[in-house]
PDB file of C-alpha atoms in Angstrom:
ATOM      1  CA  MET A   1     -73.152  13.439 -33.540  1.00 72.00           C
ATOM      2  CA  ASP A   2     -69.956  11.409 -33.798  1.00 86.00           C
ATOM      3  CA  ILE A   3     -68.068  14.064 -31.718  1.00 94.00           C
ATOM      4  CA  ASP A   4     -70.137  13.712 -28.723  1.00 96.00           C
ATOM      5  CA  LEU A   5     -68.741  12.239 -25.471  1.00 97.00           C
ATOM      6  CA  VAL A   6     -71.634  11.075 -23.236  1.00 97.00           C
ATOM      7  CA  PRO A   7     -70.723  10.614 -19.755  1.00 97.00           C
ATOM      8  CA  ALA A   8     -72.649   8.012 -17.328  1.00 95.00           C
ATOM      9  CA  ASN A   9     -72.375   9.944 -14.261  1.00 95.00           C
ATOM     10  CA  PHE A  10     -70.694  13.028 -12.749  1.00 94.00           C
ATOM     11  CA  LEU A  11     -67.264  11.578 -12.225  1.00 96.00           C
ATOM     12  CA  GLU A  12     -67.039  10.491 -15.901  1.00 97.00           C
ATOM     13  CA  PHE A  13     -68.146  14.202 -16.883  1.00 96.00           C
ATOM     14  CA  GLN A  14     -65.270  15.507 -14.758  1.00 94.00           C
ATOM     15  CA  GLU A  15     -62.768  13.168 -16.328  1.00 96.00           C
ATOM     16  CA  MET A  16     -63.918  14.137 -19.960  1.00 96.00           C
ATOM     17  CA  LEU A  17     -63.894  17.859 -19.059  1.00 95.00           C
ATOM     18  CA  TYR A  18     -60.363  17.830 -17.818  1.00 94.00           C
ATOM     19  CA  ASP A  19     -58.973  15.300 -20.320  1.00 92.00           C
ATOM     20  CA  ILE A  20     -55.781  17.425 -20.787  1.00 90.00           C
ATOM     21  CA  ALA A  21     -52.509  15.950 -22.128  1.00 86.00           C
ATOM     22  CA  LEU A  22     -49.034  16.895 -20.973  1.00 87.00           C
ATOM     23  CA  THR A  23     -47.393  19.729 -22.916  1.00 87.00           C
ATOM     24  CA  LYS A  24     -43.705  19.430 -24.163  1.00 87.00           C
ATOM     25  CA  HIS A  25     -42.937  21.359 -20.788  1.00 88.00           C
ATOM     26  CA  ASN A  26     -44.588  18.741 -18.726  1.00 92.00           C
ATOM     27  CA  ARG A  27     -47.527  21.035 -17.981  1.00 92.00           C
ATOM     28  CA  PHE A  28     -51.330  20.322 -18.171  1.00 92.00           C
ATOM     29  CA  ARG A  29     -52.325  23.121 -20.387  1.00 90.00           C
ATOM     30  CA  SER A  30     -55.434  22.637 -22.608  1.00 93.00           C
ATOM     31  CA  ASN A  31     -55.373  23.741 -26.211  1.00 94.00           C
ATOM     32  CA  PHE A  32     -59.214  23.890 -26.122  1.00 96.00           C
ATOM     33  CA  VAL A  33     -61.756  26.693 -25.560  1.00 98.00           C
ATOM     34  CA  PHE A  34     -65.288  25.968 -24.261  1.00 98.00           C
ATOM     35  CA  ARG A  35     -68.955  26.973 -24.638  1.00 98.00           C
ATOM     36  CA  GLY A  36     -71.725  25.661 -22.578  1.00 98.00           C
ATOM     37  CA  VAL A  37     -75.232  25.538 -23.870  1.00 98.00           C
ATOM     38  CA  GLY A  38     -78.401  24.500 -21.702  1.00 98.00           C
ATOM     39  CA  ASP A  39     -79.768  22.293 -24.706  1.00 98.00           C
ATOM     40  CA  LYS A  40     -77.656  19.998 -26.749  1.00 98.00           C
ATOM     41  CA  CYS A  41     -79.932  20.711 -29.783  1.00 97.00           C
ATOM     42  CA  TRP A  42     -78.701  24.226 -29.778  1.00 96.00           C
ATOM     43  CA  GLY A  43     -76.136  25.116 -32.453  1.00 95.00           C
ATOM     44  CA  LEU A  44     -73.505  27.931 -32.438  1.00 98.00           C
ATOM     45  CA  GLU A  45     -75.336  30.878 -33.795  1.00 97.00           C
ATOM     46  CA  THR A  46     -74.030  34.327 -33.072  1.00 98.00           C
ATOM     47  CA  SER A  47     -76.383  37.007 -31.542  1.00 98.00           C
ATOM     48  CA  LEU A  48     -76.390  38.632 -34.867  1.00 98.00           C
ATOM     49  CA  GLN A  49     -77.429  35.508 -36.581  1.00 98.00           C
ATOM     50  CA  ARG A  50     -80.385  35.226 -34.004  1.00 97.00           C
ATOM     51  CA  MET A  51     -81.851  38.451 -35.115  1.00 97.00           C
ATOM     52  CA  GLY A  52     -83.071  36.570 -38.155  1.00 96.00           C
ATOM     53  CA  SER A  53     -82.796  36.425 -42.083  1.00 96.00           C
ATOM     54  CA  HIS A  54     -81.813  40.121 -42.250  1.00 96.00           C
ATOM     55  CA  ALA A  55     -78.797  39.648 -40.194  1.00 96.00           C
ATOM     56  CA  ALA A  56     -76.219  40.497 -42.774  1.00 96.00           C
ATOM     57  CA  SER A  57     -77.896  43.652 -44.079  1.00 97.00           C
ATOM     58  CA  ILE A  58     -78.167  45.155 -40.376  1.00 98.00           C
ATOM     59  CA  GLU A  59     -74.736  44.293 -39.218  1.00 98.00           C
ATOM     60  CA  ARG A  60     -72.931  47.452 -40.155  1.00 97.00           C
ATOM     61  CA  PRO A  61     -75.737  49.909 -39.237  1.00 97.00           C
ATOM     62  CA  LEU A  62     -75.929  48.211 -35.891  1.00 98.00           C
ATOM     63  CA  LEU A  63     -72.142  48.676 -35.221  1.00 97.00           C
ATOM     64  CA  ARG A  64     -72.066  52.040 -36.914  1.00 97.00           C
ATOM     65  CA  ASN A  65     -74.856  53.659 -34.781  1.00 98.00           C
ATOM     66  CA  PHE A  66     -73.447  51.871 -31.521  1.00 97.00           C
ATOM     67  CA  LEU A  67     -70.150  53.766 -32.106  1.00 96.00           C
ATOM     68  CA  LYS A  68     -71.955  56.913 -33.128  1.00 96.00           C
ATOM     69  CA  TYR A  69     -74.150  57.030 -29.907  1.00 96.00           C
ATOM     70  CA  ALA A  70     -71.309  56.323 -27.539  1.00 94.00           C
ATOM     71  CA  GLY A  71     -70.442  58.987 -25.127  1.00 93.00           C
ATOM     72  CA  PRO A  72     -67.036  60.899 -25.079  1.00 92.00           C
ATOM     73  CA  GLY A  73     -64.232  58.485 -24.245  1.00 88.00           C
ATOM     74  CA  GLU A  74     -66.385  55.456 -24.323  1.00 92.00           C
ATOM     75  CA  ILE A  75     -64.595  54.028 -27.421  1.00 93.00           C
ATOM     76  CA  ALA A  76     -60.842  53.572 -26.713  1.00 90.00           C
ATOM     77  CA  SER A  77     -59.667  52.230 -29.962  1.00 92.00           C
ATOM     78  CA  ASP A  78     -60.624  52.130 -33.683  1.00 94.00           C
ATOM     79  CA  ALA A  79     -59.462  48.563 -34.063  1.00 95.00           C
ATOM     80  CA  LEU A  80     -62.204  46.405 -35.354  1.00 97.00           C
ATOM     81  CA  LEU A  81     -61.692  43.490 -32.801  1.00 97.00           C
ATOM     82  CA  TYR A  82     -61.834  46.121 -29.942  1.00 97.00           C
ATOM     83  CA  ARG A  83     -65.025  47.685 -31.276  1.00 97.00           C
ATOM     84  CA  LEU A  84     -66.703  44.120 -31.751  1.00 98.00           C
ATOM     85  CA  ALA A  85     -65.605  43.116 -28.339  1.00 97.00           C
ATOM     86  CA  LEU A  86     -67.002  46.156 -26.578  1.00 96.00           C
ATOM     87  CA  ALA A  87     -70.238  45.854 -28.575  1.00 97.00           C
ATOM     88  CA  GLN A  88     -70.799  42.260 -27.615  1.00 97.00           C
ATOM     89  CA  HIS A  89     -69.824  43.036 -23.931  1.00 96.00           C
ATOM     90  CA  HIS A  90     -72.732  45.406 -23.860  1.00 96.00           C
ATOM     91  CA  GLY A  91     -75.257  43.369 -25.454  1.00 96.00           C
ATOM     92  CA  LEU A  92     -75.053  44.567 -29.239  1.00 98.00           C
ATOM     93  CA  PRO A  93     -75.956  41.633 -31.648  1.00 98.00           C
ATOM     94  CA  THR A  94     -72.568  40.908 -33.252  1.00 98.00           C
ATOM     95  CA  ARG A  95     -70.930  38.117 -35.251  1.00 98.00           C
ATOM     96  CA  VAL A  96     -68.541  37.144 -32.545  1.00 98.00           C
ATOM     97  CA  LEU A  97     -69.246  34.196 -30.154  1.00 98.00           C
ATOM     98  CA  ASP A  98     -68.546  33.933 -26.567  1.00 98.00           C
ATOM     99  CA  TRP A  99     -66.210  31.271 -25.264  1.00 98.00           C
ATOM    100  CA  THR A 100     -63.986  30.535 -22.150  1.00 98.00           C
ATOM    101  CA  THR A 101     -60.769  28.972 -21.472  1.00 97.00           C
ATOM    102  CA  ALA A 102     -62.134  27.654 -18.058  1.00 97.00           C
ATOM    103  CA  PRO A 103     -64.121  24.326 -18.434  1.00 97.00           C
ATOM    104  CA  LYS A 104     -66.023  24.951 -15.324  1.00 97.00           C
ATOM    105  CA  VAL A 105     -67.163  28.422 -16.407  1.00 98.00           C
ATOM    106  CA  ALA A 106     -68.650  26.770 -19.601  1.00 98.00           C
ATOM    107  CA  ALA A 107     -70.359  24.413 -17.351  1.00 98.00           C
ATOM    108  CA  HIS A 108     -71.849  27.268 -15.340  1.00 98.00           C
ATOM    109  CA  PHE A 109     -73.317  28.712 -18.639  1.00 98.00           C
ATOM    110  CA  ALA A 110     -74.757  25.482 -19.684  1.00 98.00           C
ATOM    111  CA  LEU A 111     -76.445  25.273 -16.195  1.00 98.00           C
ATOM    112  CA  SER A 112     -77.388  28.915 -15.607  1.00 95.00           C
ATOM    113  CA  ASN A 113     -81.235  28.487 -16.380  1.00 94.00           C
ATOM    114  CA  GLU A 114     -83.162  25.925 -14.625  1.00 94.00           C
ATOM    115  CA  ASN A 115     -85.770  25.823 -17.294  1.00 93.00           C
ATOM    116  CA  HIS A 116     -83.610  23.641 -19.309  1.00 96.00           C
ATOM    117  CA  PHE A 117     -82.637  21.196 -16.580  1.00 96.00           C
ATOM    118  CA  GLY A 118     -85.233  18.636 -17.978  1.00 96.00           C
ATOM    119  CA  VAL A 119     -82.998  18.223 -21.238  1.00 97.00           C
ATOM    120  CA  ASP A 120     -79.535  17.170 -21.868  1.00 98.00           C
ATOM    121  CA  GLY A 121     -76.978  20.100 -22.215  1.00 98.00           C
ATOM    122  CA  ALA A 122     -73.553  20.336 -23.839  1.00 98.00           C
ATOM    123  CA  ILE A 123     -70.173  21.919 -23.736  1.00 98.00           C
ATOM    124  CA  TRP A 124     -68.735  22.672 -27.169  1.00 98.00           C
ATOM    125  CA  CYS A 125     -64.882  22.302 -27.055  1.00 98.00           C
ATOM    126  CA  ILE A 126     -62.766  23.622 -30.087  1.00 98.00           C
ATOM    127  CA  ASP A 127     -59.068  22.792 -30.235  1.00 96.00           C
ATOM    128  CA  VAL A 128     -57.597  26.414 -30.873  1.00 96.00           C
ATOM    129  CA  ALA A 129     -54.106  25.005 -31.777  1.00 93.00           C
ATOM    130  CA  SER A 130     -55.737  23.015 -34.606  1.00 93.00           C
ATOM    131  CA  ALA A 131     -57.828  25.979 -35.780  1.00 94.00           C
ATOM    132  CA  ARG A 132     -54.740  28.062 -35.694  1.00 92.00           C
ATOM    133  CA  ARG A 133     -52.976  25.810 -38.309  1.00 91.00           C
ATOM    134  CA  VAL A 134     -55.570  26.542 -40.922  1.00 92.00           C
ATOM    135  CA  LEU A 135     -55.754  30.255 -40.677  1.00 96.00           C
ATOM    136  CA  PRO A 136     -54.733  32.351 -43.736  1.00 96.00           C
ATOM    137  CA  PRO A 137     -51.090  32.969 -43.979  1.00 95.00           C
ATOM    138  CA  THR A 138     -51.544  36.709 -43.704  1.00 94.00           C
ATOM    139  CA  ILE A 139     -52.700  36.360 -40.193  1.00 96.00           C
ATOM    140  CA  HIS A 140     -51.314  33.099 -39.156  1.00 96.00           C
ATOM    141  CA  THR A 141     -47.734  34.642 -39.346  1.00 96.00           C
ATOM    142  CA  ILE A 142     -48.792  37.420 -36.765  1.00 96.00           C
ATOM    143  CA  LEU A 143     -49.912  34.776 -34.266  1.00 94.00           C
ATOM    144  CA  ALA A 144     -46.749  32.758 -34.866  1.00 92.00           C
ATOM    145  CA  ALA A 145     -44.368  35.713 -34.566  1.00 95.00           C
ATOM    146  CA  GLU A 146     -45.905  36.602 -31.143  1.00 95.00           C
ATOM    147  CA  ASP A 147     -45.892  32.955 -30.034  1.00 92.00           C
ATOM    148  CA  ALA A 148     -49.533  33.451 -28.808  1.00 93.00           C
ATOM    149  CA  PHE A 149     -52.157  30.850 -28.126  1.00 91.00           C
ATOM    150  CA  VAL A 150     -54.829  33.423 -29.454  1.00 96.00           C
ATOM    151  CA  PHE A 151     -54.961  36.852 -30.931  1.00 97.00           C
ATOM    152  CA  SER A 152     -55.091  40.069 -28.977  1.00 96.00           C
ATOM    153  CA  VAL A 153     -56.885  43.042 -30.493  1.00 96.00           C
ATOM    154  CA  GLU A 154     -53.678  44.846 -30.741  1.00 96.00           C
ATOM    155  CA  MET A 155     -52.222  42.061 -33.053  1.00 97.00           C
ATOM    156  CA  LEU A 156     -54.942  42.861 -35.646  1.00 97.00           C
ATOM    157  CA  GLU A 157     -55.447  46.519 -35.200  1.00 95.00           C
ATOM    158  CA  LYS A 158     -54.738  47.171 -38.745  1.00 95.00           C
ATOM    159  CA  TYR A 159     -58.232  45.870 -39.607  1.00 96.00           C
ATOM    160  CA  LYS A 160     -60.542  48.813 -38.825  1.00 96.00           C
ATOM    161  CA  THR A 161     -63.529  47.733 -40.711  1.00 96.00           C
ATOM    162  CA  LEU A 162     -65.723  44.602 -41.140  1.00 97.00           C
ATOM    163  CA  ALA A 163     -65.009  44.904 -44.969  1.00 96.00           C
ATOM    164  CA  SER A 164     -61.316  44.974 -44.435  1.00 96.00           C
ATOM    165  CA  PHE A 165     -61.500  41.820 -42.415  1.00 97.00           C
ATOM    166  CA  ASP A 166     -63.621  39.804 -44.727  1.00 96.00           C
ATOM    167  CA  GLU A 167     -61.281  40.379 -47.509  1.00 96.00           C
ATOM    168  CA  ILE A 168     -58.346  38.562 -45.554  1.00 96.00           C
ATOM    169  CA  ASP A 169     -58.931  35.462 -47.550  1.00 96.00           C
ATOM    170  CA  PRO A 170     -62.183  35.781 -49.522  1.00 92.00           C
ATOM    171  CA  LYS A 171     -61.906  32.266 -51.091  1.00 92.00           C
ATOM    172  CA  ASN A 172     -61.818  30.318 -47.856  1.00 94.00           C
ATOM    173  CA  ASP A 173     -63.613  30.144 -44.575  1.00 96.00           C
ATOM    174  CA  PHE A 174     -61.735  30.338 -41.142  1.00 96.00           C
ATOM    175  CA  VAL A 175     -62.249  30.943 -37.624  1.00 97.00           C
ATOM    176  CA  LEU A 176     -59.952  32.885 -35.416  1.00 97.00           C
ATOM    177  CA  PHE A 177     -60.013  33.322 -31.607  1.00 98.00           C
ATOM    178  CA  PHE A 178     -59.188  36.489 -29.729  1.00 98.00           C
ATOM    179  CA  GLU A 179     -59.004  37.734 -26.145  1.00 97.00           C
ATOM    180  CA  PRO A 180     -61.257  40.824 -25.609  1.00 96.00           C
ATOM    181  CA  PRO A 181     -59.575  43.650 -23.562  1.00 94.00           C
ATOM    182  CA  SER A 182     -60.184  43.567 -19.850  1.00 91.00           C
ATOM    183  CA  LEU A 183     -63.062  45.922 -19.929  1.00 90.00           C
ATOM    184  CA  ASP A 184     -64.143  45.001 -16.348  1.00 91.00           C
ATOM    185  CA  GLY A 185     -64.183  42.097 -13.910  1.00 93.00           C
ATOM    186  CA  ARG A 186     -66.791  40.112 -15.723  1.00 92.00           C
ATOM    187  CA  ILE A 187     -64.456  39.426 -18.746  1.00 94.00           C
ATOM    188  CA  ILE A 188     -61.515  38.568 -16.400  1.00 95.00           C
ATOM    189  CA  ASN A 189     -63.390  36.266 -14.087  1.00 95.00           C
ATOM    190  CA  GLN A 190     -64.975  34.359 -17.100  1.00 95.00           C
ATOM    191  CA  GLY A 191     -61.661  33.726 -18.836  1.00 95.00           C
ATOM    192  CA  ALA A 192     -63.327  35.290 -21.864  1.00 97.00           C
ATOM    193  CA  VAL A 193     -62.395  34.345 -25.473  1.00 98.00           C
ATOM    194  CA  LEU A 194     -64.390  35.409 -28.787  1.00 98.00           C
ATOM    195  CA  SER A 195     -64.548  33.663 -32.037  1.00 98.00           C
ATOM    196  CA  LEU A 196     -64.871  35.488 -35.256  1.00 98.00           C
ATOM    197  CA  MET A 197     -65.531  34.458 -38.794  1.00 98.00           C
ATOM    198  CA  PRO A 198     -65.041  36.448 -42.093  1.00 97.00           C
ATOM    199  CA  GLY A 199     -68.836  36.967 -42.822  1.00 97.00           C
ATOM    200  CA  PRO A 200     -71.963  37.592 -40.850  1.00 97.00           C
ATOM    201  CA  GLU A 201     -73.715  34.646 -42.169  1.00 96.00           C
ATOM    202  CA  LEU A 202     -70.967  31.963 -41.811  1.00 97.00           C
ATOM    203  CA  ASP A 203     -72.102  29.055 -39.626  1.00 96.00           C
ATOM    204  CA  LEU A 204     -69.522  27.982 -37.046  1.00 97.00           C
ATOM    205  CA  LYS A 205     -71.093  24.755 -36.308  1.00 97.00           C
ATOM    206  CA  ASN A 206     -71.275  23.892 -40.154  1.00 96.00           C
ATOM    207  CA  TYR A 207     -67.641  24.945 -40.564  1.00 96.00           C
ATOM    208  CA  ILE A 208     -66.249  22.880 -37.579  1.00 95.00           C
ATOM    209  CA  LEU A 209     -68.262  19.796 -38.645  1.00 94.00           C
ATOM    210  CA  ARG A 210     -66.815  19.617 -42.071  1.00 94.00           C
ATOM    211  CA  PRO A 211     -64.756  16.395 -42.772  1.00 92.00           C
ATOM    212  CA  GLU A 212     -61.361  18.324 -43.075  1.00 91.00           C
ATOM    213  CA  ASN A 213     -61.913  20.038 -39.719  1.00 91.00           C
ATOM    214  CA  LYS A 214     -62.744  16.897 -37.706  1.00 82.00           C
ATOM    215  CA  ASP A 215     -59.920  17.363 -35.365  1.00 87.00           C
ATOM    216  CA  LEU A 216     -60.920  20.840 -34.307  1.00 93.00           C
ATOM    217  CA  VAL A 217     -64.094  19.888 -32.059  1.00 96.00           C
ATOM    218  CA  LYS A 218     -65.459  17.638 -29.413  1.00 96.00           C
ATOM    219  CA  ARG A 219     -68.702  18.016 -27.503  1.00 98.00           C
ATOM    220  CA  ILE A 220     -69.351  16.815 -23.998  1.00 98.00           C
ATOM    221  CA  ILE A 221     -72.975  16.096 -23.158  1.00 98.00           C
ATOM    222  CA  ILE A 222     -74.342  17.094 -19.860  1.00 98.00           C
ATOM    223  CA  PRO A 223     -77.037  14.468 -19.229  1.00 97.00           C
ATOM    224  CA  ALA A 224     -80.187  16.064 -17.637  1.00 97.00           C
ATOM    225  CA  ALA A 225     -79.914  13.427 -14.904  1.00 96.00           C
ATOM    226  CA  ILE A 226     -76.693  15.021 -13.402  1.00 97.00           C
ATOM    227  CA  LYS A 227     -77.510  18.743 -14.005  1.00 97.00           C
ATOM    228  CA  TRP A 228     -78.622  19.392 -10.409  1.00 96.00           C
ATOM    229  CA  GLU A 229     -75.592  17.523  -9.029  1.00 96.00           C
ATOM    230  CA  LEU A 230     -73.245  19.460 -11.237  1.00 97.00           C
ATOM    231  CA  ARG A 231     -75.127  22.791 -10.565  1.00 97.00           C
ATOM    232  CA  ASP A 232     -74.753  22.465  -6.766  1.00 96.00           C
ATOM    233  CA  LYS A 233     -71.106  21.369  -6.953  1.00 97.00           C
ATOM    234  CA  LEU A 234     -70.411  24.339  -9.150  1.00 97.00           C
ATOM    235  CA  ASP A 235     -71.798  26.696  -6.650  1.00 97.00           C
ATOM    236  CA  GLN A 236     -69.714  24.803  -3.972  1.00 96.00           C
ATOM    237  CA  ASP A 237     -66.665  25.560  -6.038  1.00 96.00           C
ATOM    238  CA  ASN A 238     -67.855  29.225  -6.034  1.00 96.00           C
ATOM    239  CA  VAL A 239     -68.233  29.164  -9.870  1.00 97.00           C
ATOM    240  CA  SER A 240     -71.545  31.112  -9.864  1.00 97.00           C
ATOM    241  CA  GLU A 241     -73.047  34.423 -11.085  1.00 98.00           C
ATOM    242  CA  ARG A 242     -71.657  35.986  -7.887  1.00 96.00           C
ATOM    243  CA  MET A 243     -68.170  35.565  -9.216  1.00 96.00           C
ATOM    244  CA  LEU A 244     -68.665  35.628 -12.941  1.00 97.00           C
ATOM    245  CA  PHE A 245     -70.729  38.795 -12.757  1.00 96.00           C
ATOM    246  CA  PRO A 246     -69.149  40.843 -10.053  1.00 96.00           C
ATOM    247  CA  GLY A 247     -71.485  43.455  -8.394  1.00 95.00           C
ATOM    248  CA  LEU A 248     -74.942  43.390  -7.034  1.00 97.00           C
ATOM    249  CA  ASP A 249     -76.623  42.109 -10.229  1.00 95.00           C
ATOM    250  CA  GLY A 250     -74.671  39.137 -10.239  1.00 96.00           C
ATOM    251  CA  THR A 251     -75.244  38.504  -6.524  1.00 97.00           C
ATOM    252  CA  ALA A 252     -78.881  38.992  -6.897  1.00 97.00           C
ATOM    253  CA  ARG A 253     -78.946  36.447  -9.702  1.00 95.00           C
ATOM    254  CA  PHE A 254     -77.017  33.891  -7.822  1.00 96.00           C
ATOM    255  CA  LEU A 255     -79.270  34.349  -4.790  1.00 96.00           C
ATOM    256  CA  THR A 256     -82.505  33.906  -6.772  1.00 94.00           C
ATOM    257  CA  ARG A 257     -81.294  30.762  -8.236  1.00 93.00           C
ATOM    258  CA  TYR A 258     -79.789  29.449  -5.047  1.00 92.00           C
ATOM    259  CA  TYR A 259     -82.957  29.904  -3.028  1.00 92.00           C
ATOM    260  CA  SER A 260     -85.143  28.489  -5.881  1.00 89.00           C
ATOM    261  CA  MET A 261     -87.158  25.267  -5.112  1.00 85.00           C
ATOM    262  CA  GLY A 262     -84.624  23.113  -6.881  1.00 83.00           C
ATOM    263  CA  PRO A 263     -85.550  19.653  -8.370  1.00 86.00           C
ATOM    264  CA  ASN A 264     -88.207  19.340  -5.550  1.00 73.00           C
ATOM    265  CA  GLN A 265     -90.686  21.695  -7.160  1.00 68.00           C
ATOM    266  CA  THR A 266     -93.562  20.579  -5.146  1.00 45.00           C
ATOM    267  CA  ALA A 267     -91.751  21.081  -1.797  1.00 43.00           C
ATOM    268  CA  GLY A 268     -93.623  23.184   0.697  1.00 42.00           C
ATOM    269  CA  LYS A 269     -90.656  25.098   2.139  1.00 49.00           C
ATOM    270  CA  VAL A 270     -87.145  26.055   1.054  1.00 46.00           C
ATOM    271  CA  VAL A 271     -84.439  25.085   3.697  1.00 45.00           C
ATOM    272  CA  PRO A 272     -81.084  26.586   2.723  1.00 50.00           C
ATOM    273  CA  VAL A 273     -77.944  24.911   4.031  1.00 49.00           C
ATOM    274  CA  ASN A 274     -74.792  26.682   5.423  1.00 50.00           C
ATOM    275  CA  PRO A 275     -73.244  28.889   4.745  1.00 44.00           C
ATOM    276  CA  MET A 276     -76.031  30.602   2.905  1.00 47.00           C
ATOM    277  CA  THR A 277     -78.469  30.878   5.857  1.00 41.00           C
TER     278      THR A 277
END
């Protein structure tokens, strides 16, 4: 794709990942959010869309029953964005998609499964400032009034249902980005941001690749040849499951991967290096 940036080595990858221009306040603050994928051939399908062709018909029953079966006090708000974020956080298929404001966190997720280390991965990068400019006026004015980078769930709390959200601008597609509430350390440490479109079947990849949206996106390829180097250097920087999934589950996932055979799958013995001895 003509949006692709292909680094020749690890250093070029680093430069592409942190190609951040100075702001008017002379700060290096990126307008991008990032999503890492293990295989560059993967698109930007939501967990709901991955359910299959009946995704649109099951969206409302899924969310309705998730809310119905929740225990006392487990649903703290009736705002749609809060409920979608909560459902996504707990693994329910939804129309929202996970992103991060942290480039290295996106790189971690692109390199979290060694089964995909034999193929090129990618980091999708979307310019939120550009996406914001083409939002429907109804919600663009809210974001502008708050002088905010992305929405919070409180800014759009008047939208209580999927139907009401889908009617914001029925003639035009758009994508908005919002920060989920800080439900736990996982969301905080991952620098989580969620994307949302006005319809369960809308394809984010198709939307951002339209000619009129060409300024919204770039994609940094992670060549298979540098995946192991990048993975080990992320671990050295403490960007791992242990930090991104606080608790014993994340620690166990990190250790399982850390003590794997690595690129030398035929080696007879694993010899860990300090400090993980």
